[in-house]
Amino acid sequence: MTRAESDGLRSTWEYGAVKTRSQGPRKGPPLENESTAVGFCREVLPAVSRTFALNIPVLPRPLDTAVTVAYLLCRIADTLEDEAHGPTSAALLAELARLSTLPEGWEADARRFTEEAVRVLRAQAPEAEVRLVEGTPRVLEALAVHAAPVREHVAACVAVMAEGMGRMGDKGRASGGGLGLASLEETLEYCYYVAGTVGEMLTRLFQWYSPTIAQRAAVLEPRAVAFGNALQLTNILKDVREDLERGSCWLPRTLLAEHGLTPETLLEPSNRREAMKAYNKLVAAAHRELRKAFEYVMALPREEEGIRLFCLWPLFLAVMTLRKLHGNEAVLERQPVKISRRTVKWVVGSTRLLVARDAMLKLMFATLTAPLPT
């Protein structure tokens, strides 16, 4: 997975902290037995994701804690994929999936899992992510205090994510077949395992919380995967050079080959013209997924403003990121291409004002995506 978040949940991204004066209504009571483990989750969240620390608080209770715990478990899986060395990461991912079902005796098993996971992390692993892995038993304890449907939805997501990461993780790294994934379909399959699964889980959690959202399942569920895929594909495009320098690539080799390129030659200055042609085709693919994601958000009921904002912020931040990436050769240079804090604040403020005004949101989306390739 890319080093920057997609959080998808890594999908979902590292744009910088934004302070907002009002987090909106917090409907619903807090968890009846909210524990110090939940407090740990709230505390560690900003250290591993400024983005989710920004938008989770707009969710109503107890949906906010459910999504926090779900995100952190997915982030633990992501850290194991990125930072664990040796052949043990797949086994650790499988064990994390098992522990997420909270089997009998999970507490002792979680402690053993944590010792092994911390032992195999790279020395260069970010301190905050190491602390999160060390806190795996506390994250599982926080999951345990949630309602049964929440536990089931989260465990199902972690299981699919872990299996996919374990199976596809090595495909994007240097191996007998070289760097990169075989095709755009395989790139999107990878996006599904690390982010599309999160879109599915969030949809199930939204339906658990809101009967009105549950009534719209037929519209939301077919678009849930695109919501996660759009965010992850945007992150892949944003982090192409960083990933390549780490020995990873999630771009499709077939598409690069159409322009006489390979992942190994993509960054060569003499290949810039063809590289940008291939790159812009991938921007178009991300744009396509974003259009489906926007349909997803528009299908959420207007009265659920917190849930809408939770989805609108990363969606429009992805749009603004793609606008900055499109046709920009700087994405292949060492200095990261990022949207500004001013842009983040503008997205947050604009969507707060327009959250329940569908016509204005559609106009905003159409205007901002107009320059993007289709």
Short mmCIF file of C-alpha atoms in Angstrom, two decimals:
data_model
loop_
_atom_site.label_atom_id
_atom_site.label_comp_id
_atom_site.label_asym_id
_atom_site.label_seq_id
_atom_site.Cartn_x
_atom_site.Cartn_y
_atom_site.Cartn_z
CA MET A 1 0.00 0.00 0.00
CA THR A 2 1.09 3.58 -0.47
CA ARG A 3 2.85 5.26 2.39
CA ALA A 4 0.46 8.16 2.56
CA GLU A 5 -3.02 7.38 3.69
CA SER A 6 -5.74 6.37 1.85
CA ASP A 7 -6.55 5.42 4.95
CA GLY A 8 -8.74 3.43 3.31
CA LEU A 9 -9.10 3.30 5.38
CA ARG A 10 -5.70 4.48 4.47
CA SER A 11 -7.80 5.74 1.79
CA THR A 12 -8.98 7.99 3.13
CA TRP A 13 -5.48 10.74 3.69
CA GLU A 14 -2.78 12.86 5.17
CA TYR A 15 -3.69 16.39 4.14
CA GLY A 16 -2.85 18.19 7.37
CA ALA A 17 -4.83 18.99 10.47
CA VAL A 18 -7.68 21.43 10.20
CA LYS A 19 -9.37 22.93 13.23
CA THR A 20 -13.11 23.46 13.01
CA ARG A 21 -15.13 25.26 15.63
CA SER A 22 -18.21 23.07 15.51
CA GLN A 23 -18.24 19.34 14.97
CA GLY A 24 -22.01 19.27 14.45
CA PRO A 25 -24.68 17.32 16.35
CA ARG A 26 -23.64 14.19 18.22
CA LYS A 27 -26.87 12.20 18.23
CA GLY A 28 -27.12 9.10 20.34
CA PRO A 29 -25.62 8.26 23.73
CA PRO A 30 -21.97 7.29 24.19
CA LEU A 31 -21.16 3.63 24.73
CA GLU A 32 -22.62 2.42 28.00
CA ASN A 33 -19.35 0.83 29.07
CA GLU A 34 -16.89 3.08 27.29
CA SER A 35 -13.51 1.94 28.57
CA THR A 36 -9.98 3.18 28.86
CA ALA A 37 -9.35 1.09 25.73
CA VAL A 38 -11.71 3.36 23.80
CA GLY A 39 -9.82 6.30 25.31
CA PHE A 40 -6.58 4.83 23.97
CA CYS A 41 -8.14 4.61 20.50
CA ARG A 42 -9.25 8.24 20.63
CA GLU A 43 -5.77 9.27 21.78
CA VAL A 44 -3.74 7.33 19.21
CA LEU A 45 -5.97 8.20 16.23
CA PRO A 46 -4.52 11.70 15.51
CA ALA A 47 -0.98 10.30 15.61
CA VAL A 48 -1.65 7.80 12.81
CA SER A 49 -4.23 9.77 10.80
CA ARG A 50 -4.81 13.49 10.95
CA THR A 51 -7.50 13.07 8.33
CA PHE A 52 -9.62 10.62 10.28
CA ALA A 53 -9.01 12.60 13.45
CA LEU A 54 -10.66 15.44 11.53
CA ASN A 55 -13.72 13.74 10.09
CA ILE A 56 -14.61 10.96 12.56
CA PRO A 57 -15.78 13.52 15.19
CA VAL A 58 -18.58 14.67 12.87
CA LEU A 59 -20.12 11.19 13.01
CA PRO A 60 -22.97 10.65 15.46
CA ARG A 61 -22.49 8.51 18.54
CA PRO A 62 -21.84 5.59 18.86
CA LEU A 63 -20.96 5.38 15.16
CA ASP A 64 -17.89 7.54 15.78
CA THR A 65 -16.24 5.03 18.12
CA ALA A 66 -17.21 2.10 15.89
CA VAL A 67 -15.47 3.72 12.92
CA THR A 68 -12.47 4.71 15.06
CA VAL A 69 -11.89 1.13 16.18
CA ALA A 70 -12.50 -0.22 12.67
CA TYR A 71 -10.01 2.25 11.21
CA LEU A 72 -7.32 1.39 13.74
CA LEU A 73 -7.62 -2.36 13.11
CA CYS A 74 -7.32 -1.74 9.38
CA ARG A 75 -4.35 0.53 10.03
CA ILE A 76 -2.65 -2.23 12.04
CA ALA A 77 -3.10 -4.52 9.04
CA ASP A 78 -1.70 -1.81 6.79
CA THR A 79 1.33 -1.36 9.03
CA LEU A 80 2.02 -5.09 8.97
CA GLU A 81 1.89 -5.05 5.18
CA ASP A 82 4.17 -2.03 4.88
CA GLU A 83 6.57 -2.36 7.79
CA ALA A 84 6.93 -6.06 8.67
CA HIS A 85 10.05 -7.68 7.24
CA GLY A 86 10.46 -11.32 6.30
CA PRO A 87 7.82 -13.89 5.35
CA THR A 88 5.81 -13.53 8.56
CA SER A 89 3.54 -10.63 7.55
CA ALA A 90 0.96 -12.86 5.82
CA ALA A 91 0.73 -15.09 8.90
CA LEU A 92 0.40 -12.05 11.16
CA LEU A 93 -2.34 -10.63 8.94
CA ALA A 94 -4.23 -13.92 9.16
CA GLU A 95 -3.87 -13.92 12.94
CA LEU A 96 -5.11 -10.32 13.16
CA ALA A 97 -8.18 -11.36 11.17
CA ARG A 98 -8.79 -14.22 13.57
CA LEU A 99 -8.35 -12.01 16.64
CA SER A 100 -10.84 -9.50 15.19
CA THR A 101 -13.56 -12.11 15.67
CA LEU A 102 -12.73 -12.00 19.41
CA PRO A 103 -12.46 -15.79 19.84
CA GLU A 104 -12.34 -17.37 23.28
CA GLY A 105 -9.04 -16.57 24.94
CA TRP A 106 -8.33 -13.69 22.56
CA GLU A 107 -6.72 -11.58 25.28
CA ALA A 108 -3.74 -13.90 25.76
CA ASP A 109 -3.47 -14.54 22.02
CA ALA A 110 -3.47 -10.79 21.36
CA ARG A 111 -0.53 -10.30 23.69
CA ARG A 112 1.45 -13.01 21.89
CA PHE A 113 0.48 -11.51 18.51
CA THR A 114 1.66 -8.08 19.61
CA GLU A 115 5.06 -9.35 20.77
CA GLU A 116 5.66 -11.08 17.43
CA ALA A 117 4.35 -8.18 15.35
CA VAL A 118 6.52 -5.60 17.08
CA ARG A 119 9.55 -7.88 16.76
CA VAL A 120 9.31 -8.05 12.94
CA LEU A 121 8.64 -4.37 12.26
CA ARG A 122 11.38 -2.53 10.39
CA ALA A 123 13.62 -0.31 12.48
CA GLN A 124 12.47 2.61 10.30
CA ALA A 125 8.77 2.04 11.06
CA PRO A 126 7.09 5.29 12.22
CA GLU A 127 6.93 5.57 15.99
CA ALA A 128 3.17 6.22 16.01
CA GLU A 129 2.49 3.08 13.99
CA VAL A 130 4.69 0.99 16.28
CA ARG A 131 2.74 2.31 19.25
CA LEU A 132 -0.52 1.38 17.53
CA VAL A 133 0.67 -2.18 16.91
CA GLU A 134 1.80 -2.38 20.53
CA GLY A 135 -1.74 -1.32 21.48
CA THR A 136 -3.48 -4.05 19.46
CA PRO A 137 -4.93 -5.70 22.62
CA ARG A 138 -6.47 -2.37 23.65
CA VAL A 139 -7.98 -1.81 20.19
CA LEU A 140 -9.52 -5.30 20.35
CA GLU A 141 -10.81 -4.54 23.84
CA ALA A 142 -12.44 -1.40 22.45
CA LEU A 143 -14.05 -3.47 19.70
CA ALA A 144 -15.43 -5.86 22.31
CA VAL A 145 -17.59 -3.18 23.97
CA HIS A 146 -19.52 -2.48 20.76
CA ALA A 147 -22.77 -4.07 19.65
CA ALA A 148 -22.65 -7.47 17.98
CA PRO A 149 -23.45 -6.14 14.47
CA VAL A 150 -20.55 -3.68 14.72
CA ARG A 151 -18.15 -6.43 15.76
CA GLU A 152 -19.33 -8.65 12.92
CA HIS A 153 -19.00 -5.96 10.23
CA VAL A 154 -15.54 -4.94 11.42
CA ALA A 155 -14.28 -8.52 11.65
CA ALA A 156 -15.59 -9.29 8.15
CA CYS A 157 -13.75 -6.28 6.72
CA VAL A 158 -10.47 -7.14 8.45
CA ALA A 159 -10.73 -10.74 7.25
CA VAL A 160 -11.14 -9.80 3.57
CA MET A 161 -8.50 -7.06 3.82
CA ALA A 162 -5.96 -9.31 5.51
CA GLU A 163 -6.48 -12.14 3.02
CA GLY A 164 -6.14 -9.79 0.06
CA MET A 165 -3.07 -8.04 1.46
CA GLY A 166 -1.43 -11.36 2.23
CA ARG A 167 -2.11 -12.63 -1.29
CA MET A 168 -1.40 -9.49 -3.31
CA GLY A 169 1.19 -7.66 -1.22
CA ASP A 170 4.21 -9.21 -2.94
CA LYS A 171 2.77 -8.63 -6.42
CA GLY A 172 3.50 -4.92 -6.27
CA ARG A 173 7.03 -5.41 -5.05
CA ALA A 174 10.17 -6.60 -6.83
CA SER A 175 9.75 -10.28 -7.59
CA GLY A 176 10.23 -12.72 -10.44
CA GLY A 177 7.66 -10.80 -12.48
CA GLY A 178 9.21 -7.40 -11.76
CA LEU A 179 7.63 -4.34 -10.18
CA GLY A 180 4.05 -3.34 -10.77
CA LEU A 181 0.73 -5.12 -11.16
CA ALA A 182 -0.29 -6.90 -14.32
CA SER A 183 -3.21 -4.73 -15.44
CA LEU A 184 -5.55 -1.93 -14.44
CA GLU A 185 -8.00 -4.61 -13.32
CA GLU A 186 -5.39 -5.98 -10.93
CA THR A 187 -4.60 -2.47 -9.65
CA LEU A 188 -8.29 -1.98 -8.91
CA GLU A 189 -8.42 -5.41 -7.28
CA TYR A 190 -5.59 -4.31 -4.98
CA CYS A 191 -7.49 -1.08 -4.26
CA TYR A 192 -10.51 -3.18 -3.35
CA TYR A 193 -8.65 -5.20 -0.75
CA VAL A 194 -7.07 -2.20 0.97
CA ALA A 195 -9.88 0.36 0.58
CA GLY A 196 -12.95 -0.92 -1.27
CA THR A 197 -13.52 -3.33 1.61
CA VAL A 198 -13.64 -0.31 3.90
CA GLY A 199 -16.32 1.29 1.73
CA GLU A 200 -18.38 -1.87 2.12
CA MET A 201 -17.86 -1.94 5.90
CA LEU A 202 -18.73 1.72 6.35
CA THR A 203 -21.94 1.19 4.38
CA ARG A 204 -22.92 -1.68 6.68
CA LEU A 205 -22.13 0.39 9.77
CA PHE A 206 -24.15 3.31 8.39
CA GLN A 207 -27.10 0.96 7.80
CA TRP A 208 -26.75 -0.45 11.32
CA TYR A 209 -26.94 3.06 12.74
CA SER A 210 -29.64 4.56 10.50
CA PRO A 211 -32.84 2.81 9.37
CA THR A 212 -33.22 5.51 6.70
CA ILE A 213 -29.83 4.61 5.24
CA ALA A 214 -30.73 0.92 5.44
CA GLN A 215 -33.71 1.64 3.18
CA ARG A 216 -31.28 2.93 0.54
CA ALA A 217 -29.06 -0.13 0.51
CA ALA A 218 -29.93 -0.98 -3.10
CA VAL A 219 -28.41 2.33 -4.25
CA LEU A 220 -25.51 2.54 -1.79
CA GLU A 221 -24.08 -0.97 -1.83
CA PRO A 222 -23.21 -1.14 -5.57
CA ARG A 223 -21.25 2.13 -5.18
CA ALA A 224 -19.55 1.39 -1.86
CA VAL A 225 -16.47 -0.22 -3.38
CA ALA A 226 -15.95 2.68 -5.80
CA PHE A 227 -15.91 5.06 -2.84
CA GLY A 228 -12.92 3.28 -1.32
CA ASN A 229 -11.22 2.56 -4.63
CA ALA A 230 -11.34 6.21 -5.70
CA LEU A 231 -9.51 7.35 -2.59
CA GLN A 232 -6.90 4.59 -2.75
CA LEU A 233 -6.19 5.06 -6.46
CA THR A 234 -5.71 8.79 -5.84
CA ASN A 235 -3.17 7.97 -3.14
CA ILE A 236 -1.33 5.57 -5.44
CA LEU A 237 -1.05 8.32 -8.04
CA LYS A 238 0.10 10.84 -5.45
CA ASP A 239 2.81 8.54 -4.07
CA VAL A 240 4.22 6.98 -7.26
CA ARG A 241 7.79 8.12 -6.73
CA GLU A 242 7.85 7.44 -3.00
CA ASP A 243 6.54 3.92 -3.56
CA LEU A 244 9.09 3.22 -6.30
CA GLU A 245 11.92 4.39 -4.08
CA ARG A 246 10.67 1.94 -1.43
CA GLY A 247 10.69 -0.89 -3.97
CA SER A 248 6.93 -0.99 -4.53
CA CYS A 249 4.65 -0.13 -7.44
CA TRP A 250 0.88 -0.53 -7.77
CA LEU A 251 0.62 0.75 -11.34
CA PRO A 252 -0.45 -1.59 -14.18
CA ARG A 253 2.46 -2.83 -16.29
CA THR A 254 0.27 -3.27 -19.38
CA LEU A 255 -0.73 0.38 -19.41
CA LEU A 256 2.86 1.51 -18.94
CA ALA A 257 3.97 -0.82 -21.73
CA GLU A 258 1.58 0.91 -24.14
CA HIS A 259 3.88 3.93 -23.77
CA GLY A 260 7.15 2.03 -23.90
CA LEU A 261 7.62 2.17 -20.13
CA THR A 262 8.18 -0.13 -17.20
CA PRO A 263 7.97 0.72 -13.50
CA GLU A 264 11.76 0.67 -13.45
CA THR A 265 12.04 3.29 -16.25
CA LEU A 266 9.06 5.45 -15.31
CA LEU A 267 11.05 8.05 -13.39
CA GLU A 268 13.78 8.58 -15.99
CA PRO A 269 13.72 12.24 -17.11
CA SER A 270 13.96 11.24 -20.77
CA ASN A 271 10.64 9.40 -20.44
CA ARG A 272 8.62 12.28 -18.98
CA ARG A 273 6.38 12.84 -22.01
CA GLU A 274 5.24 9.22 -22.33
CA ALA A 275 5.12 8.82 -18.55
CA MET A 276 2.62 11.67 -18.25
CA LYS A 277 0.43 10.20 -21.01
CA ALA A 278 0.21 6.94 -19.07
CA TYR A 279 -0.21 8.79 -15.79
CA ASN A 280 -3.14 10.85 -17.07
CA LYS A 281 -4.94 7.67 -18.16
CA LEU A 282 -4.78 6.56 -14.54
CA VAL A 283 -6.05 9.97 -13.41
CA ALA A 284 -9.02 9.33 -15.71
CA ALA A 285 -9.59 5.94 -14.04
CA ALA A 286 -9.55 7.57 -10.60
CA HIS A 287 -11.94 10.25 -11.85
CA ARG A 288 -14.33 7.54 -13.03
CA GLU A 289 -14.33 5.94 -9.57
CA LEU A 290 -14.84 9.35 -7.95
CA ARG A 291 -17.99 9.94 -10.00
CA LYS A 292 -19.46 6.70 -8.62
CA ALA A 293 -18.34 7.74 -5.14
CA PHE A 294 -20.15 11.05 -5.51
CA GLU A 295 -23.33 9.18 -6.47
CA TYR A 296 -22.85 7.20 -3.26
CA VAL A 297 -22.70 10.34 -1.11
CA MET A 298 -25.71 11.86 -2.86
CA ALA A 299 -27.69 8.73 -1.97
CA LEU A 300 -27.10 9.33 1.75
CA PRO A 301 -30.10 11.05 3.37
CA ARG A 302 -29.68 14.80 3.79
CA GLU A 303 -30.76 14.66 7.43
CA GLU A 304 -27.67 12.55 8.26
CA GLU A 305 -25.37 15.55 7.96
CA GLY A 306 -22.55 14.07 10.01
CA ILE A 307 -22.34 10.93 7.87
CA ARG A 308 -22.53 13.02 4.70
CA LEU A 309 -19.69 15.29 5.86
CA PHE A 310 -17.61 12.28 6.86
CA CYS A 311 -17.81 11.13 3.22
CA LEU A 312 -17.79 14.52 1.48
CA TRP A 313 -14.49 15.69 2.95
CA PRO A 314 -12.24 12.89 1.64
CA LEU A 315 -14.15 12.81 -1.65
CA PHE A 316 -13.64 16.49 -2.44
CA LEU A 317 -10.07 16.39 -1.13
CA ALA A 318 -9.46 13.59 -3.65
CA VAL A 319 -10.95 15.75 -6.39
CA MET A 320 -8.65 18.63 -5.48
CA THR A 321 -5.67 16.26 -5.35
CA LEU A 322 -6.42 14.86 -8.81
CA ARG A 323 -6.70 18.40 -10.16
CA LYS A 324 -3.21 19.07 -8.86
CA LEU A 325 -1.79 15.79 -10.17
CA HIS A 326 -3.28 15.93 -13.67
CA GLY A 327 -0.60 16.82 -16.21
CA ASN A 328 1.84 17.78 -13.45
CA GLU A 329 5.33 16.35 -14.08
CA ALA A 330 6.29 17.27 -10.52
CA VAL A 331 4.53 14.08 -9.34
CA LEU A 332 7.55 12.17 -10.65
CA GLU A 333 10.05 14.37 -8.78
CA ARG A 334 11.29 13.97 -5.22
CA GLN A 335 9.25 16.79 -3.68
CA PRO A 336 5.75 15.48 -2.84
CA VAL A 337 2.81 17.14 -4.57
CA LYS A 338 0.20 18.08 -1.98
CA ILE A 339 -2.83 20.29 -1.80
CA SER A 340 -2.51 23.24 0.55
CA ARG A 341 -4.00 23.70 3.98
CA ARG A 342 -5.99 26.56 2.55
CA THR A 343 -7.57 24.13 0.07
CA VAL A 344 -8.40 21.71 2.88
CA LYS A 345 -10.05 24.48 4.89
CA TRP A 346 -12.00 25.62 1.83
CA VAL A 347 -13.30 22.08 1.20
CA VAL A 348 -14.30 21.65 4.84
CA GLY A 349 -16.03 25.04 5.01
CA SER A 350 -17.79 24.77 1.65
CA THR A 351 -19.18 21.31 2.26
CA ARG A 352 -20.38 22.29 5.73
CA LEU A 353 -22.46 25.04 4.14
CA LEU A 354 -23.76 22.86 1.32
CA VAL A 355 -24.08 19.48 3.05
CA ALA A 356 -27.89 19.33 2.68
CA ARG A 357 -28.12 21.22 -0.63
CA ASP A 358 -27.91 18.54 -3.29
CA ALA A 359 -28.16 20.83 -6.31
CA MET A 360 -25.29 23.01 -5.08
CA LEU A 361 -23.13 20.00 -4.24
CA LYS A 362 -23.70 18.60 -7.73
CA LEU A 363 -22.73 21.92 -9.26
CA MET A 364 -19.62 22.09 -7.09
CA PHE A 365 -18.58 18.56 -8.06
CA ALA A 366 -19.22 19.14 -11.77
CA THR A 367 -17.25 22.39 -11.76
CA LEU A 368 -14.25 20.99 -9.90
CA THR A 369 -14.04 17.78 -11.96
CA ALA A 370 -14.51 19.52 -15.34
CA PRO A 371 -10.74 19.79 -16.04
CA LEU A 372 -10.11 16.10 -15.29
CA PRO A 373 -9.80 13.54 -18.09
CA THR A 374 -12.72 11.15 -18.52
#
